[in-house]
Amino acid sequence: MAATTEHLRHEAESPAERLRTNRLGLWLFIASESFLFAALISARYYLLGTERSEHLNQPLGFLISLVLLTSSLFAYRAETAARFGDQRGFRRATATTIALGLLFMVGVVLEWREGLAFFPPSTLYGSAFFTLVGFHAFHVFTGIVALALLLWAGRDGRFGPENHWPVEGVIKYWHFVDVAWVFIFPTLYLVK
Amino acid sequence: MDETETPPNRRPRIGREEIWAAIVWLALTVAGEVVLWNVPLLPARYADTAHISDDAFLVLTRLAIPVFAFVLTVLIVSLLRFRSRGEPAEDGEPIRGTPRTIATWLGITGSLAVLLIFYPGIYGVLELQHAHSAGTQPEDEPLIVEVEAARWAWTVTYPDAGITTGEELVLPVDRTVRFEVTSVDVLHSFWIPAFRAKIDAVPGLTTVTTVRPERTGSYEDDPALRLQCAELCGLAHSRMMLPVRVVEQPAFDAWLLEQGAAGMPTCEPSGTELRIVAQNIAFDLKCLAVPADTPFTIELVNNDAGVPHNLSIAEDPEWTKVLFTGETFEGVETRVYEVPGLPAGVYRFRCDVHPIPAMSGTFVVKEVEGS
Amino acid sequence: MAILKGVLGAAVGYALGFALVAAVQLAMGNPVGGAAPVVIGSVLATAGWLLGVGLWRAWAREWFGLEPDRETPTGPGRYFRFTTDHKVIGIQYLVTFVIVFGLAGLLAMVVRWELLTPAADLGGDAYNQVMSLHGILMVAVAVAAVLGGLGNYCVPLMIGARDMAFPRLNALSYWLVPPVAALLLTAPFVGGWDSGWTAYPPLSVVNGGGQVLFVVAIVIFGLSSILGGLNAIATILRMRAPGMTLMRMPIFVWSVLAASIISLLFTQFFAASLILVLLDRVAGTTFFEAAGGGSPLLYQHLFWFYSHPAVYVMILPGFGITLEVLAHFSRKPLFAYKGAVAGFLGIVGLSGIVWAHHMFTSGMAHFMNIPFMALTELISIPTGLVFLSALGTIWRGRLWLRTPMLFALAVLFNFAIGGVTGIYLADVATDLHLQDTYFVVAHFHYTIVGGEIFALMAGIYYWYPKITGRMYREGLGRLHAVWMFLAFQLVFLPLFVAGIHGMNRRINEYVEPLQGYNTFSSVAAFALGAVFLVALGNLAWSWARGPVAEANPWRASTLEWTTSSPPPLHNFERTPEVVGDPYPYGEPGAAHVRPVVVPTIAGGSE
């Protein structure tokens, strides 16, 4: 006979306490992931100092940064909408965030195609560039998948004032991915 | 029920056990220092750098003994005096330690740590730096020795004399030697135990260590006089070793001359079926010879399991005018190369995978009566 | 059965991943095969394994808006599927790592057998593979066995919680471990790897194909470590019973918190350094290739930035167990509790800034030598605080020399040697001689085996009655402790001398004069290996047939002993209320937990 875990929940933690614990977990995860990017960024500086390639497409880089930053704006709106039970607002903002995220990925692909011609992975700068952008893009991709799952799971209106942690968690993760780009972009494109 | 967090502490008192502990600690420390004084822990020293390293080692050991003895003392006295027979009938005294205890302890351990940082620590580093920068004085021109590490053998070059060898490392005594070390493939490490000198061989870098040998000796007398690879480099890492010999200056000069004159060994052709064995990253012959303008075969016996070798013949040491390249294959295997006839001349042969002295030699092609 | 579903999931995942990459390779006109499809295949295989073994049923369904299965299974089958009960997970970790320890121990026997004589018995490649596998398996055991096993089982109990903060994440952390083992054990058969557990490039970029599986295994293992650390921190910070302030936590809990901080943050560097090796191998990058402008030294910096703090992940819980056992079995409060906590936190703080003491002979810039030497030697200070606490606890105690106590005392002896010999390696002048010799090997075996593994033994015997509900045979336990202690000294003390006399590491042939030390050490090693058979027999047999244990056979004061052995599913019938210090020995009336009074029929309460 199986025992349920229900009793584990109601005596142990109130929903408010559970929320705080979840938030702590997310921050710990974000702290850990920032060490990953720190490792890659420090590798870049160790090998190359502040040198960078002459052939970076700066306008494109700036554009995709703008796209990502804007996506965070919509992500914020999605979270707020969920918190207040505005289902349509939540769905629209989440969908927009996903769209902008995909646009970012397309931009990255375009950057890569140019990059392969001028600084392929067999060069030092190319090694740093493709690895940093690649790891970040992987995180963007997982964020997009998580947002899509939110959209799918939330289509029945389940995310509301009483239950918005999944939205909050995913959106905060999305913000983290954005902040990571705020460090990566200057490291690759701007420092001289 | 009292809810205070830390119950009042007892003042540390000096009881019988504390006195016993002090005595035991003193005894163990003295015993340890006496043993250290009398038992030689370290291998023989052949260079100035060895003294610096060994002096630091001895200082650390002299300080380690009372520290370790302290832990041992508390363990021993506690086991003897405080053990209970079976489950204890009562609890021990609720001694929790005062902030002063912690501060005192921190003071002692902190002072010890800081002492070690300066001596032997920083002092030792500065002494080594001084030893390594020796040779900047005009009257102490260092002997430069270039060391090249490759899987799995050492090649040593004396650039001033134009000598390269892979057989042994010979050094003059009482002269500063500056080793310039690099690798052609993976990480290796240049280590001569008798000198206590160690520096990694890194591809793309030239690393340097400077040593002043101060005693003569050879590997046969003392295995510490060897150049051993000290960084895992794969299959034959254990064997990557070169014997070291330290000799008086005149003997060193003579050796250099001998190496220079050795130049090209010669030999005579004796048929058209050559046989050469590759083992331990070395050929067994330094000279091969065949009659001119006659096709011949070379039987290459590769006895190094898993290691690729080949044999190629070229006119020039830079290997730009190659006459023949045999296919590369891994051991253990034997293959026979069929080589078309070559015009008369004195050429060179080598293994292209390991173009080191141990796998190079002279290839003589000679006009022979009746061919 | 869940395991079968997991294997099926793994097979499907591997096929999918492989096919995906192969399709891309075809589309790009590149040759199909090589490392890339294997890597993606292995990653998707791991995902498939997890989903099959229960991640889908119990958790992932929720992400798609479906109802997950929230039932906690009972019966013996629950050990073989995705179960969220931290006690089950703790046992899963312990048993798994006992098996891994046994395998790695057998490999150690092969190593010592080879080193009985100066000549080579095995080929160089075979030996390098054996030695490398021994190393990485043991590092995995050292990093995860105590935290995953005893940490998982005991921490929620010791803080009065019902489970970890994230029970499903906990199960995920465990189920990531079998793929790691599978990959590492497969690697020797698909090209092998000969670069040790440290996997330095350029060797790790040019060697056999097994290196690729090694990299994937480490990335997965890193994930498990990170998630485990995250869970432990959240649990300790958020789930403590009412009244348990941080300064009333048992010292073992502090040690788990400290180790988890390191594990959470630094493990990323391990994965990153190895992924860069993989990229150099597969994607043509040039991070570590001198010809392309890269630097082998970069790898060493990245690698040791994790791997040095990692050794504190290994020893801190060992210190925690040791101090815990010393307090209870001396019937005394932990001496200088705040000092011990400060010691742990000081170690955490310093651990991240000393890594380059592994690189004094690497060719790195000389100016780095002194700072790293100085910072490393400073770690002796917080470590000294731990020793202050330990020695002050047993002094004037009433020492109950049961098996856990014997092991705890042994830790003090062993780590004194291990810690002191570390100074020789921190000092640059001596390190130039000793680096990469058997002195280093003896040093880290004294700290990790002599320190952590002995502490693990102490913990296993201490908590054995709580976990299994049975008592082990004390005579055999003491035999284990004494035999293991003596044999251990005989194996590793000669190796210090061998190193000083010029025996370098990772070799299977050595010069004649070193034979004496090696033969002696090897014979002792066989004796050391044998003791584990005795111990395993005792522990396994007693689990099945030993006498039933009471709730608190040690009359110890911490919370796990206030509930039954083993505890019920929800750990405590009522949430305990903590009212004092965890070691209230020697003070009549002092208590750690408010005693639960059963109300009388006449309606009176307290």
PDB file of C-alpha atoms in Angstrom, chain C residues 167-354:
ATOM      1  CA  PRO C 167      12.516  15.993  -2.521  1.00  0.00           C
ATOM      2  CA  ARG C 168      12.088  15.418  -6.251  1.00  0.00           C
ATOM      3  CA  LEU C 169      15.310  17.253  -7.022  1.00  0.00           C
ATOM      4  CA  ASN C 170      16.933  14.990  -4.466  1.00  0.00           C
ATOM      5  CA  ALA C 171      15.799  11.887  -6.317  1.00  0.00           C
ATOM      6  CA  LEU C 172      16.993  13.400  -9.579  1.00  0.00           C
ATOM      7  CA  SER C 173      20.433  14.010  -8.060  1.00  0.00           C
ATOM      8  CA  TYR C 174      20.677  10.359  -7.147  1.00  0.00           C
ATOM      9  CA  TRP C 175      19.433   8.919 -10.421  1.00  0.00           C
ATOM     10  CA  LEU C 176      22.059  10.925 -12.310  1.00  0.00           C
ATOM     11  CA  VAL C 177      24.713   8.772 -10.642  1.00  0.00           C
ATOM     12  CA  PRO C 178      24.186   5.399 -12.397  1.00  0.00           C
ATOM     13  CA  PRO C 179      24.762   6.962 -15.855  1.00  0.00           C
ATOM     14  CA  VAL C 180      28.012   8.427 -14.544  1.00  0.00           C
ATOM     15  CA  ALA C 181      29.167   4.994 -13.448  1.00  0.00           C
ATOM     16  CA  ALA C 182      28.012   3.423 -16.699  1.00  0.00           C
ATOM     17  CA  LEU C 183      29.921   5.952 -18.798  1.00  0.00           C
ATOM     18  CA  LEU C 184      33.107   5.695 -16.773  1.00  0.00           C
ATOM     19  CA  LEU C 185      33.056   1.919 -16.817  1.00  0.00           C
ATOM     20  CA  THR C 186      32.389   1.849 -20.568  1.00  0.00           C
ATOM     21  CA  ALA C 187      35.157   4.300 -21.411  1.00  0.00           C
ATOM     22  CA  PRO C 188      38.030   1.797 -21.151  1.00  0.00           C
ATOM     23  CA  PHE C 189      36.368  -0.313 -23.815  1.00  0.00           C
ATOM     24  CA  VAL C 190      35.871   2.388 -26.417  1.00  0.00           C
ATOM     25  CA  GLY C 191      39.398   3.624 -26.761  1.00  0.00           C
ATOM     26  CA  GLY C 192      40.159   4.181 -23.116  1.00  0.00           C
ATOM     27  CA  TRP C 193      41.817   7.170 -21.591  1.00  0.00           C
ATOM     28  CA  ASP C 194      45.251   7.390 -20.032  1.00  0.00           C
ATOM     29  CA  SER C 195      45.377  10.892 -18.631  1.00  0.00           C
ATOM     30  CA  GLY C 196      44.538  10.163 -15.007  1.00  0.00           C
ATOM     31  CA  TRP C 197      41.484  11.694 -13.353  1.00  0.00           C
ATOM     32  CA  THR C 198      43.079  15.082 -13.952  1.00  0.00           C
ATOM     33  CA  ALA C 199      42.851  14.741 -17.746  1.00  0.00           C
ATOM     34  CA  TYR C 200      45.443  17.390 -18.596  1.00  0.00           C
ATOM     35  CA  PRO C 201      45.583  18.506 -22.216  1.00  0.00           C
ATOM     36  CA  PRO C 202      47.264  18.210 -24.634  1.00  0.00           C
ATOM     37  CA  LEU C 203      47.283  14.515 -23.723  1.00  0.00           C
ATOM     38  CA  SER C 204      43.521  14.477 -23.121  1.00  0.00           C
ATOM     39  CA  VAL C 205      42.925  16.087 -26.497  1.00  0.00           C
ATOM     40  CA  VAL C 206      44.971  13.560 -28.467  1.00  0.00           C
ATOM     41  CA  ASN C 207      44.425  10.303 -26.617  1.00  0.00           C
ATOM     42  CA  GLY C 208      41.905   7.492 -26.911  1.00  0.00           C
ATOM     43  CA  GLY C 209      38.165   7.819 -27.423  1.00  0.00           C
ATOM     44  CA  GLY C 210      37.326   6.888 -23.865  1.00  0.00           C
ATOM     45  CA  GLN C 211      38.250  10.425 -22.884  1.00  0.00           C
ATOM     46  CA  VAL C 212      35.012  11.608 -24.511  1.00  0.00           C
ATOM     47  CA  LEU C 213      32.854   9.403 -22.305  1.00  0.00           C
ATOM     48  CA  PHE C 214      34.904  10.612 -19.351  1.00  0.00           C
ATOM     49  CA  VAL C 215      33.970  14.208 -20.157  1.00  0.00           C
ATOM     50  CA  VAL C 216      30.267  13.416 -20.482  1.00  0.00           C
ATOM     51  CA  ALA C 217      30.351  11.464 -17.221  1.00  0.00           C
ATOM     52  CA  ILE C 218      31.955  14.351 -15.372  1.00  0.00           C
ATOM     53  CA  VAL C 219      29.441  16.878 -16.679  1.00  0.00           C
ATOM     54  CA  ILE C 220      26.592  14.682 -15.469  1.00  0.00           C
ATOM     55  CA  PHE C 221      28.307  14.049 -12.165  1.00  0.00           C
ATOM     56  CA  GLY C 222      28.823  17.787 -11.782  1.00  0.00           C
ATOM     57  CA  LEU C 223      25.133  18.387 -12.294  1.00  0.00           C
ATOM     58  CA  SER C 224      24.289  15.856  -9.599  1.00  0.00           C
ATOM     59  CA  SER C 225      26.763  17.506  -7.224  1.00  0.00           C
ATOM     60  CA  ILE C 226      25.459  20.992  -7.883  1.00  0.00           C
ATOM     61  CA  LEU C 227      21.815  20.048  -7.429  1.00  0.00           C
ATOM     62  CA  GLY C 228      22.659  18.108  -4.280  1.00  0.00           C
ATOM     63  CA  GLY C 229      24.494  21.066  -2.839  1.00  0.00           C
ATOM     64  CA  LEU C 230      21.610  23.371  -3.720  1.00  0.00           C
ATOM     65  CA  ASN C 231      19.148  21.109  -1.977  1.00  0.00           C
ATOM     66  CA  ALA C 232      21.228  20.793   1.164  1.00  0.00           C
ATOM     67  CA  ILE C 233      21.695  24.540   1.504  1.00  0.00           C
ATOM     68  CA  ALA C 234      18.001  25.250   1.013  1.00  0.00           C
ATOM     69  CA  THR C 235      17.080  22.506   3.452  1.00  0.00           C
ATOM     70  CA  ILE C 236      19.427  23.657   6.171  1.00  0.00           C
ATOM     71  CA  LEU C 237      18.492  27.309   5.797  1.00  0.00           C
ATOM     72  CA  ARG C 238      14.747  26.834   5.470  1.00  0.00           C
ATOM     73  CA  MET C 239      13.542  23.605   7.035  1.00  0.00           C
ATOM     74  CA  ARG C 240      14.863  23.643  10.570  1.00  0.00           C
ATOM     75  CA  ALA C 241      12.511  22.805  13.393  1.00  0.00           C
ATOM     76  CA  PRO C 242      11.240  25.647  15.565  1.00  0.00           C
ATOM     77  CA  GLY C 243      13.870  26.745  18.050  1.00  0.00           C
ATOM     78  CA  MET C 244      16.814  25.461  16.037  1.00  0.00           C
ATOM     79  CA  THR C 245      18.862  28.560  15.449  1.00  0.00           C
ATOM     80  CA  LEU C 246      21.985  28.234  13.335  1.00  0.00           C
ATOM     81  CA  MET C 247      24.059  28.060  16.507  1.00  0.00           C
ATOM     82  CA  ARG C 248      21.991  25.170  17.800  1.00  0.00           C
ATOM     83  CA  MET C 249      22.542  23.026  14.743  1.00  0.00           C
ATOM     84  CA  PRO C 250      24.532  19.827  15.197  1.00  0.00           C
ATOM     85  CA  ILE C 251      28.041  20.316  13.879  1.00  0.00           C
ATOM     86  CA  PHE C 252      27.559  17.712  11.154  1.00  0.00           C
ATOM     87  CA  VAL C 253      24.813  19.872   9.703  1.00  0.00           C
ATOM     88  CA  TRP C 254      27.175  22.865   9.627  1.00  0.00           C
ATOM     89  CA  SER C 255      29.755  20.763   7.814  1.00  0.00           C
ATOM     90  CA  VAL C 256      27.218  19.741   5.187  1.00  0.00           C
ATOM     91  CA  LEU C 257      26.194  23.379   4.725  1.00  0.00           C
ATOM     92  CA  ALA C 258      29.806  24.450   4.286  1.00  0.00           C
ATOM     93  CA  ALA C 259      30.634  21.660   1.851  1.00  0.00           C
ATOM     94  CA  SER C 260      27.462  22.329  -0.110  1.00  0.00           C
ATOM     95  CA  ILE C 261      28.362  25.964  -0.689  1.00  0.00           C
ATOM     96  CA  ILE C 262      31.586  24.872  -2.342  1.00  0.00           C
ATOM     97  CA  SER C 263      29.887  22.103  -4.280  1.00  0.00           C
ATOM     98  CA  LEU C 264      27.163  24.431  -5.566  1.00  0.00           C
ATOM     99  CA  LEU C 265      29.496  27.055  -6.945  1.00  0.00           C
ATOM    100  CA  PHE C 266      32.842  25.598  -7.914  1.00  0.00           C
ATOM    101  CA  THR C 267      31.759  22.386  -9.604  1.00  0.00           C
ATOM    102  CA  GLN C 268      30.885  24.392 -12.709  1.00  0.00           C
ATOM    103  CA  PHE C 269      34.602  24.891 -13.345  1.00  0.00           C
ATOM    104  CA  PHE C 270      35.181  21.144 -13.482  1.00  0.00           C
ATOM    105  CA  ALA C 271      32.531  20.730 -16.158  1.00  0.00           C
ATOM    106  CA  ALA C 272      33.684  23.834 -18.024  1.00  0.00           C
ATOM    107  CA  SER C 273      37.328  22.766 -18.172  1.00  0.00           C
ATOM    108  CA  LEU C 274      36.420  19.341 -19.501  1.00  0.00           C
ATOM    109  CA  ILE C 275      33.899  20.665 -22.004  1.00  0.00           C
ATOM    110  CA  LEU C 276      36.660  22.854 -23.397  1.00  0.00           C
ATOM    111  CA  VAL C 277      38.806  19.727 -23.784  1.00  0.00           C
ATOM    112  CA  LEU C 278      35.938  18.122 -25.649  1.00  0.00           C
ATOM    113  CA  LEU C 279      35.585  21.165 -27.880  1.00  0.00           C
ATOM    114  CA  ASP C 280      39.302  21.084 -28.658  1.00  0.00           C
ATOM    115  CA  ARG C 281      38.906  17.443 -29.599  1.00  0.00           C
ATOM    116  CA  VAL C 282      35.703  17.658 -31.571  1.00  0.00           C
ATOM    117  CA  ALA C 283      35.035  21.222 -32.657  1.00  0.00           C
ATOM    118  CA  GLY C 284      38.530  22.256 -33.587  1.00  0.00           C
ATOM    119  CA  THR C 285      38.804  24.956 -30.945  1.00  0.00           C
ATOM    120  CA  THR C 286      42.228  25.841 -29.690  1.00  0.00           C
ATOM    121  CA  PHE C 287      41.849  26.571 -25.997  1.00  0.00           C
ATOM    122  CA  PHE C 288      44.702  24.347 -24.960  1.00  0.00           C
ATOM    123  CA  GLU C 289      46.674  23.920 -28.138  1.00  0.00           C
ATOM    124  CA  ALA C 290      49.885  25.892 -28.244  1.00  0.00           C
ATOM    125  CA  ALA C 291      49.995  25.774 -32.029  1.00  0.00           C
ATOM    126  CA  GLY C 292      46.732  27.709 -32.200  1.00  0.00           C
ATOM    127  CA  GLY C 293      47.669  30.184 -29.515  1.00  0.00           C
ATOM    128  CA  GLY C 294      46.024  28.286 -26.707  1.00  0.00           C
ATOM    129  CA  SER C 295      47.569  27.301 -23.398  1.00  0.00           C
ATOM    130  CA  PRO C 296      47.692  23.991 -21.538  1.00  0.00           C
ATOM    131  CA  LEU C 297      48.085  26.069 -18.394  1.00  0.00           C
ATOM    132  CA  LEU C 298      44.603  27.542 -18.828  1.00  0.00           C
ATOM    133  CA  TYR C 299      43.179  24.072 -18.286  1.00  0.00           C
ATOM    134  CA  GLN C 300      45.149  23.639 -15.114  1.00  0.00           C
ATOM    135  CA  HIS C 301      43.851  26.931 -13.743  1.00  0.00           C
ATOM    136  CA  LEU C 302      40.233  26.103 -14.573  1.00  0.00           C
ATOM    137  CA  PHE C 303      40.521  22.516 -13.406  1.00  0.00           C
ATOM    138  CA  TRP C 304      42.195  23.240 -10.080  1.00  0.00           C
ATOM    139  CA  PHE C 305      39.884  26.170  -9.403  1.00  0.00           C
ATOM    140  CA  TYR C 306      37.300  23.448  -8.808  1.00  0.00           C
ATOM    141  CA  SER C 307      39.440  20.524  -7.805  1.00  0.00           C
ATOM    142  CA  HIS C 308      41.107  22.195  -4.917  1.00  0.00           C
ATOM    143  CA  PRO C 309      37.889  23.378  -3.231  1.00  0.00           C
ATOM    144  CA  ALA C 310      36.578  19.917  -4.067  1.00  0.00           C
ATOM    145  CA  VAL C 311      38.888  18.356  -1.525  1.00  0.00           C
ATOM    146  CA  TYR C 312      37.196  20.463   1.108  1.00  0.00           C
ATOM    147  CA  VAL C 313      33.853  19.171  -0.106  1.00  0.00           C
ATOM    148  CA  MET C 314      35.400  15.811   0.692  1.00  0.00           C
ATOM    149  CA  ILE C 315      36.832  16.542   4.129  1.00  0.00           C
ATOM    150  CA  LEU C 316      34.363  18.997   5.643  1.00  0.00           C
ATOM    151  CA  PRO C 317      31.567  16.456   6.101  1.00  0.00           C
ATOM    152  CA  GLY C 318      34.261  14.102   7.362  1.00  0.00           C
ATOM    153  CA  PHE C 319      35.200  16.650   9.998  1.00  0.00           C
ATOM    154  CA  GLY C 320      31.514  17.092  10.760  1.00  0.00           C
ATOM    155  CA  ILE C 321      30.965  13.397  11.380  1.00  0.00           C
ATOM    156  CA  THR C 322      34.160  13.189  13.421  1.00  0.00           C
ATOM    157  CA  LEU C 323      33.221  16.076  15.708  1.00  0.00           C
ATOM    158  CA  GLU C 324      29.692  14.743  16.034  1.00  0.00           C
ATOM    159  CA  VAL C 325      30.876  11.289  17.082  1.00  0.00           C
ATOM    160  CA  LEU C 326      33.569  12.671  19.371  1.00  0.00           C
ATOM    161  CA  ALA C 327      31.019  14.769  21.262  1.00  0.00           C
ATOM    162  CA  HIS C 328      28.482  12.015  21.777  1.00  0.00           C
ATOM    163  CA  PHE C 329      31.034   9.344  22.586  1.00  0.00           C
ATOM    164  CA  SER C 330      32.891  11.584  25.018  1.00  0.00           C
ATOM    165  CA  ARG C 331      29.613  12.537  26.621  1.00  0.00           C
ATOM    166  CA  LYS C 332      30.690  16.164  26.441  1.00  0.00           C
ATOM    167  CA  PRO C 333      29.542  19.281  24.693  1.00  0.00           C
ATOM    168  CA  LEU C 334      31.458  20.020  21.528  1.00  0.00           C
ATOM    169  CA  PHE C 335      34.385  22.147  22.656  1.00  0.00           C
ATOM    170  CA  ALA C 336      34.647  25.576  20.999  1.00  0.00           C
ATOM    171  CA  TYR C 337      31.560  24.991  18.849  1.00  0.00           C
ATOM    172  CA  LYS C 338      31.766  28.509  17.444  1.00  0.00           C
ATOM    173  CA  GLY C 339      35.411  27.928  16.663  1.00  0.00           C
ATOM    174  CA  ALA C 340      34.558  24.787  14.727  1.00  0.00           C
ATOM    175  CA  VAL C 341      31.904  26.660  12.751  1.00  0.00           C
ATOM    176  CA  ALA C 342      34.339  29.476  12.088  1.00  0.00           C
ATOM    177  CA  GLY C 343      36.857  26.854  11.021  1.00  0.00           C
ATOM    178  CA  PHE C 344      34.459  25.386   8.471  1.00  0.00           C
ATOM    179  CA  LEU C 345      33.529  28.777   7.096  1.00  0.00           C
ATOM    180  CA  GLY C 346      37.161  29.881   7.037  1.00  0.00           C
ATOM    181  CA  ILE C 347      38.019  26.794   5.037  1.00  0.00           C
ATOM    182  CA  VAL C 348      35.204  27.557   2.600  1.00  0.00           C
ATOM    183  CA  GLY C 349      36.424  31.113   2.206  1.00  0.00           C
ATOM    184  CA  LEU C 350      40.061  30.245   1.658  1.00  0.00           C
ATOM    185  CA  SER C 351      39.395  27.160  -0.449  1.00  0.00           C
ATOM    186  CA  GLY C 352      38.652  29.171  -3.547  1.00  0.00           C
ATOM    187  CA  ILE C 353      41.855  31.219  -3.622  1.00  0.00           C
ATOM    188  CA  VAL C 354      44.620  28.672  -3.268  1.00  0.00           C
TER     189      VAL C 354
END
